[in-house]
Amino acid sequence: MQALGEDWIAVAHTSNCAFAAALHRVHPYHLIQFHPEVVHSPYGKRVIHNFLFRIAKLKGGWSMKSFLRRAVTEIKEQVGDGHVLCGLSGGVDSTVVATLCHRAVGRRLQCVLVDHGLLRQGEAEEVARELGEKRKLQLTVVDARERFLRQLAGV
């Protein structure tokens, strides 16, 4: 981001960011640019807490346990007696989705990871080991490296 829009006021900065946080003049919008979950953001948890409870006025009471219970229930209701096909990228998001679906539908989940040749070295094997062997998800790894890389030649 190069500049704030005309209705925004910078309220915080860092050594490399002139507007790490900003407020909108008219609407109750807040902007923050940082990764609160990383180690080099020592006050990340406090910033998240203040946003949730002081700015957004949330009440609290949320727990991971209740979220998991609700997510699994919703997946069960949506899938019914059907099956689920889940594409895996090797990243956190698709791994979480696969794990939740597995809790909800068990063996009716089929995961697929397409190794297109652009994954980190050994990543497809790591995903297969972690999700397929350790967590017992039904996982098919498709080796499409040659096909993808041939199509990308010269790009």
PDB file of N, CA and C in Angstrom, residues 66-113:
ATOM      1  N   SER A  66     -15.565 -25.465  21.257  1.00  0.00           N
ATOM      2  CA  SER A  66     -16.929 -25.242  20.764  1.00  0.00           C
ATOM      3  C   SER A  66     -16.929 -24.972  19.261  1.00  0.00           C
ATOM      4  N   PHE A  67     -15.890 -24.296  18.760  1.00  0.00           N
ATOM      5  CA  PHE A  67     -15.782 -24.070  17.318  1.00  0.00           C
ATOM      6  C   PHE A  67     -15.674 -25.402  16.580  1.00  0.00           C
ATOM      7  N   LEU A  68     -14.806 -26.281  17.060  1.00  0.00           N
ATOM      8  CA  LEU A  68     -14.628 -27.589  16.424  1.00  0.00           C
ATOM      9  C   LEU A  68     -15.932 -28.378  16.416  1.00  0.00           C
ATOM     10  N   ARG A  69     -16.604 -28.379  17.545  1.00  0.00           N
ATOM     11  CA  ARG A  69     -17.871 -29.104  17.660  1.00  0.00           C
ATOM     12  C   ARG A  69     -18.878 -28.566  16.637  1.00  0.00           C
ATOM     13  N   ARG A  70     -18.988 -27.236  16.557  1.00  0.00           N
ATOM     14  CA  ARG A  70     -19.942 -26.618  15.632  1.00  0.00           C
ATOM     15  C   ARG A  70     -19.548 -26.881  14.175  1.00  0.00           C
ATOM     16  N   ALA A  71     -18.259 -26.745  13.857  1.00  0.00           N
ATOM     17  CA  ALA A  71     -17.799 -26.952  12.482  1.00  0.00           C
ATOM     18  C   ALA A  71     -18.065 -28.383  12.025  1.00  0.00           C
ATOM     19  N   VAL A  72     -17.755 -29.345  12.868  1.00  0.00           N
ATOM     20  CA  VAL A  72     -17.971 -30.753  12.521  1.00  0.00           C
ATOM     21  C   VAL A  72     -19.464 -31.029  12.342  1.00  0.00           C
ATOM     22  N   THR A  73     -20.293 -30.480  13.220  1.00  0.00           N
ATOM     23  CA  THR A  73     -21.748 -30.650  13.107  1.00  0.00           C
ATOM     24  C   THR A  73     -22.259 -30.060  11.798  1.00  0.00           C
ATOM     25  N   GLU A  74     -21.794 -28.857  11.443  1.00  0.00           N
ATOM     26  CA  GLU A  74     -22.236 -28.216  10.201  1.00  0.00           C
ATOM     27  C   GLU A  74     -21.818 -29.026   8.977  1.00  0.00           C
ATOM     28  N   ILE A  75     -20.614 -29.570   8.996  1.00  0.00           N
ATOM     29  CA  ILE A  75     -20.155 -30.395   7.873  1.00  0.00           C
ATOM     30  C   ILE A  75     -21.021 -31.647   7.760  1.00  0.00           C
ATOM     31  N   LYS A  76     -21.294 -32.295   8.893  1.00  0.00           N
ATOM     32  CA  LYS A  76     -22.147 -33.492   8.886  1.00  0.00           C
ATOM     33  C   LYS A  76     -23.514 -33.177   8.293  1.00  0.00           C
ATOM     34  N   GLU A  77     -24.101 -32.055   8.704  1.00  0.00           N
ATOM     35  CA  GLU A  77     -25.424 -31.678   8.206  1.00  0.00           C
ATOM     36  C   GLU A  77     -25.388 -31.398   6.711  1.00  0.00           C
ATOM     37  N   GLN A  78     -24.352 -30.698   6.266  1.00  0.00           N
ATOM     38  CA  GLN A  78     -24.271 -30.337   4.855  1.00  0.00           C
ATOM     39  C   GLN A  78     -24.000 -31.552   3.967  1.00  0.00           C
ATOM     40  N   VAL A  79     -23.158 -32.455   4.406  1.00  0.00           N
ATOM     41  CA  VAL A  79     -22.780 -33.621   3.600  1.00  0.00           C
ATOM     42  C   VAL A  79     -23.839 -34.716   3.664  1.00  0.00           C
ATOM     43  N   GLY A  80     -24.480 -34.843   4.809  1.00  0.00           N
ATOM     44  CA  GLY A  80     -25.462 -35.914   4.965  1.00  0.00           C
ATOM     45  C   GLY A  80     -24.800 -37.269   4.793  1.00  0.00           C
ATOM     46  N   ASP A  81     -25.374 -38.110   3.920  1.00  0.00           N
ATOM     47  CA  ASP A  81     -24.815 -39.442   3.657  1.00  0.00           C
ATOM     48  C   ASP A  81     -23.822 -39.439   2.499  1.00  0.00           C
ATOM     49  N   GLY A  82     -23.539 -38.248   1.966  1.00  0.00           N
ATOM     50  CA  GLY A  82     -22.666 -38.156   0.797  1.00  0.00           C
ATOM     51  C   GLY A  82     -21.192 -38.316   1.120  1.00  0.00           C
ATOM     52  N   HIS A  83     -20.397 -38.109   0.104  1.00  0.00           N
ATOM     53  CA  HIS A  83     -18.948 -38.194   0.211  1.00  0.00           C
ATOM     54  C   HIS A  83     -18.344 -36.814  -0.020  1.00  0.00           C
ATOM     55  N   VAL A  84     -17.099 -36.640   0.404  1.00  0.00           N
ATOM     56  CA  VAL A  84     -16.403 -35.364   0.250  1.00  0.00           C
ATOM     57  C   VAL A  84     -15.104 -35.596  -0.504  1.00  0.00           C
ATOM     58  N   LEU A  85     -14.855 -34.774  -1.518  1.00  0.00           N
ATOM     59  CA  LEU A  85     -13.587 -34.755  -2.229  1.00  0.00           C
ATOM     60  C   LEU A  85     -12.888 -33.464  -1.833  1.00  0.00           C
ATOM     61  N   CYS A  86     -11.708 -33.572  -1.259  1.00  0.00           N
ATOM     62  CA  CYS A  86     -11.000 -32.401  -0.734  1.00  0.00           C
ATOM     63  C   CYS A  86      -9.645 -32.264  -1.414  1.00  0.00           C
ATOM     64  N   GLY A  87      -9.458 -31.166  -2.119  1.00  0.00           N
ATOM     65  CA  GLY A  87      -8.167 -30.880  -2.732  1.00  0.00           C
ATOM     66  C   GLY A  87      -7.220 -30.307  -1.696  1.00  0.00           C
ATOM     67  N   LEU A  88      -6.031 -30.872  -1.611  1.00  0.00           N
ATOM     68  CA  LEU A  88      -5.022 -30.394  -0.664  1.00  0.00           C
ATOM     69  C   LEU A  88      -3.935 -29.635  -1.405  1.00  0.00           C
ATOM     70  N   SER A  89      -3.480 -28.547  -0.800  1.00  0.00           N
ATOM     71  CA  SER A  89      -2.378 -27.783  -1.376  1.00  0.00           C
ATOM     72  C   SER A  89      -1.078 -28.047  -0.637  1.00  0.00           C
ATOM     73  N   GLY A  90      -1.184 -28.625   0.545  1.00  0.00           N
ATOM     74  CA  GLY A  90      -0.017 -28.784   1.403  1.00  0.00           C
ATOM     75  C   GLY A  90       0.055 -27.685   2.442  1.00  0.00           C
ATOM     76  N   GLY A  91      -0.833 -26.692   2.327  1.00  0.00           N
ATOM     77  CA  GLY A  91      -0.840 -25.572   3.257  1.00  0.00           C
ATOM     78  C   GLY A  91      -1.758 -25.796   4.448  1.00  0.00           C
ATOM     79  N   VAL A  92      -1.746 -24.822   5.327  1.00  0.00           N
ATOM     80  CA  VAL A  92      -2.514 -24.910   6.571  1.00  0.00           C
ATOM     81  C   VAL A  92      -4.016 -24.959   6.306  1.00  0.00           C
ATOM     82  N   ASP A  93      -4.519 -24.089   5.454  1.00  0.00           N
ATOM     83  CA  ASP A  93      -5.970 -23.991   5.252  1.00  0.00           C
ATOM     84  C   ASP A  93      -6.578 -25.302   4.768  1.00  0.00           C
ATOM     85  N   SER A  94      -6.007 -25.879   3.713  1.00  0.00           N
ATOM     86  CA  SER A  94      -6.591 -27.119   3.192  1.00  0.00           C
ATOM     87  C   SER A  94      -6.385 -28.279   4.158  1.00  0.00           C
ATOM     88  N   THR A  95      -5.311 -28.239   4.941  1.00  0.00           N
ATOM     89  CA  THR A  95      -5.084 -29.290   5.940  1.00  0.00           C
ATOM     90  C   THR A  95      -6.129 -29.218   7.045  1.00  0.00           C
ATOM     91  N   VAL A  96      -6.468 -28.006   7.475  1.00  0.00           N
ATOM     92  CA  VAL A  96      -7.505 -27.830   8.498  1.00  0.00           C
ATOM     93  C   VAL A  96      -8.851 -28.300   7.957  1.00  0.00           C
ATOM     94  N   VAL A  97      -9.175 -27.917   6.732  1.00  0.00           N
ATOM     95  CA  VAL A  97     -10.442 -28.344   6.127  1.00  0.00           C
ATOM     96  C   VAL A  97     -10.508 -29.864   6.056  1.00  0.00           C
ATOM     97  N   ALA A  98      -9.426 -30.495   5.606  1.00  0.00           N
ATOM     98  CA  ALA A  98      -9.403 -31.958   5.504  1.00  0.00           C
ATOM     99  C   ALA A  98      -9.569 -32.607   6.873  1.00  0.00           C
ATOM    100  N   THR A  99      -8.915 -32.053   7.879  1.00  0.00           N
ATOM    101  CA  THR A  99      -9.001 -32.608   9.230  1.00  0.00           C
ATOM    102  C   THR A  99     -10.421 -32.492   9.778  1.00  0.00           C
ATOM    103  N   LEU A 100     -11.053 -31.339   9.589  1.00  0.00           N
ATOM    104  CA  LEU A 100     -12.438 -31.160  10.043  1.00  0.00           C
ATOM    105  C   LEU A 100     -13.385 -32.102   9.296  1.00  0.00           C
ATOM    106  N   CYS A 101     -13.211 -32.198   7.986  1.00  0.00           N
ATOM    107  CA  CYS A 101     -14.062 -33.104   7.205  1.00  0.00           C
ATOM    108  C   CYS A 101     -13.873 -34.548   7.645  1.00  0.00           C
ATOM    109  N   HIS A 102     -12.640 -34.927   7.933  1.00  0.00           N
ATOM    110  CA  HIS A 102     -12.370 -36.299   8.371  1.00  0.00           C
ATOM    111  C   HIS A 102     -13.079 -36.585   9.688  1.00  0.00           C
ATOM    112  N   ARG A 103     -13.059 -35.621  10.604  1.00  0.00           N
ATOM    113  CA  ARG A 103     -13.780 -35.800  11.873  1.00  0.00           C
ATOM    114  C   ARG A 103     -15.276 -35.943  11.632  1.00  0.00           C
ATOM    115  N   ALA A 104     -15.778 -35.239  10.621  1.00  0.00           N
ATOM    116  CA  ALA A 104     -17.218 -35.236  10.365  1.00  0.00           C
ATOM    117  C   ALA A 104     -17.689 -36.463   9.592  1.00  0.00           C
ATOM    118  N   VAL A 105     -16.941 -36.876   8.572  1.00  0.00           N
ATOM    119  CA  VAL A 105     -17.450 -37.937   7.693  1.00  0.00           C
ATOM    120  C   VAL A 105     -16.558 -39.170   7.625  1.00  0.00           C
ATOM    121  N   GLY A 106     -15.431 -39.141   8.284  1.00  0.00           N
ATOM    122  CA  GLY A 106     -14.559 -40.314   8.339  1.00  0.00           C
ATOM    123  C   GLY A 106     -14.101 -40.796   6.978  1.00  0.00           C
ATOM    124  N   ARG A 107     -14.335 -42.071   6.696  1.00  0.00           N
ATOM    125  CA  ARG A 107     -13.846 -42.708   5.468  1.00  0.00           C
ATOM    126  C   ARG A 107     -14.583 -42.241   4.218  1.00  0.00           C
ATOM    127  N   ARG A 108     -15.600 -41.421   4.385  1.00  0.00           N
ATOM    128  CA  ARG A 108     -16.299 -40.873   3.213  1.00  0.00           C
ATOM    129  C   ARG A 108     -15.582 -39.641   2.659  1.00  0.00           C
ATOM    130  N   LEU A 109     -14.403 -39.348   3.208  1.00  0.00           N
ATOM    131  CA  LEU A 109     -13.569 -38.251   2.717  1.00  0.00           C
ATOM    132  C   LEU A 109     -12.461 -38.820   1.844  1.00  0.00           C
ATOM    133  N   GLN A 110     -12.299 -38.254   0.665  1.00  0.00           N
ATOM    134  CA  GLN A 110     -11.179 -38.608  -0.213  1.00  0.00           C
ATOM    135  C   GLN A 110     -10.398 -37.322  -0.485  1.00  0.00           C
ATOM    136  N   CYS A 111      -9.136 -37.312  -0.113  1.00  0.00           N
ATOM    137  CA  CYS A 111      -8.278 -36.151  -0.341  1.00  0.00           C
ATOM    138  C   CYS A 111      -7.395 -36.395  -1.556  1.00  0.00           C
ATOM    139  N   VAL A 112      -7.095 -35.311  -2.271  1.00  0.00           N
ATOM    140  CA  VAL A 112      -6.225 -35.384  -3.442  1.00  0.00           C
ATOM    141  C   VAL A 112      -5.213 -34.250  -3.358  1.00  0.00           C
ATOM    142  N   LEU A 113      -3.959 -34.596  -3.550  1.00  0.00           N
ATOM    143  CA  LEU A 113      -2.881 -33.609  -3.636  1.00  0.00           C
ATOM    144  C   LEU A 113      -2.242 -33.766  -5.004  1.00  0.00           C
TER     145      LEU A 113
END
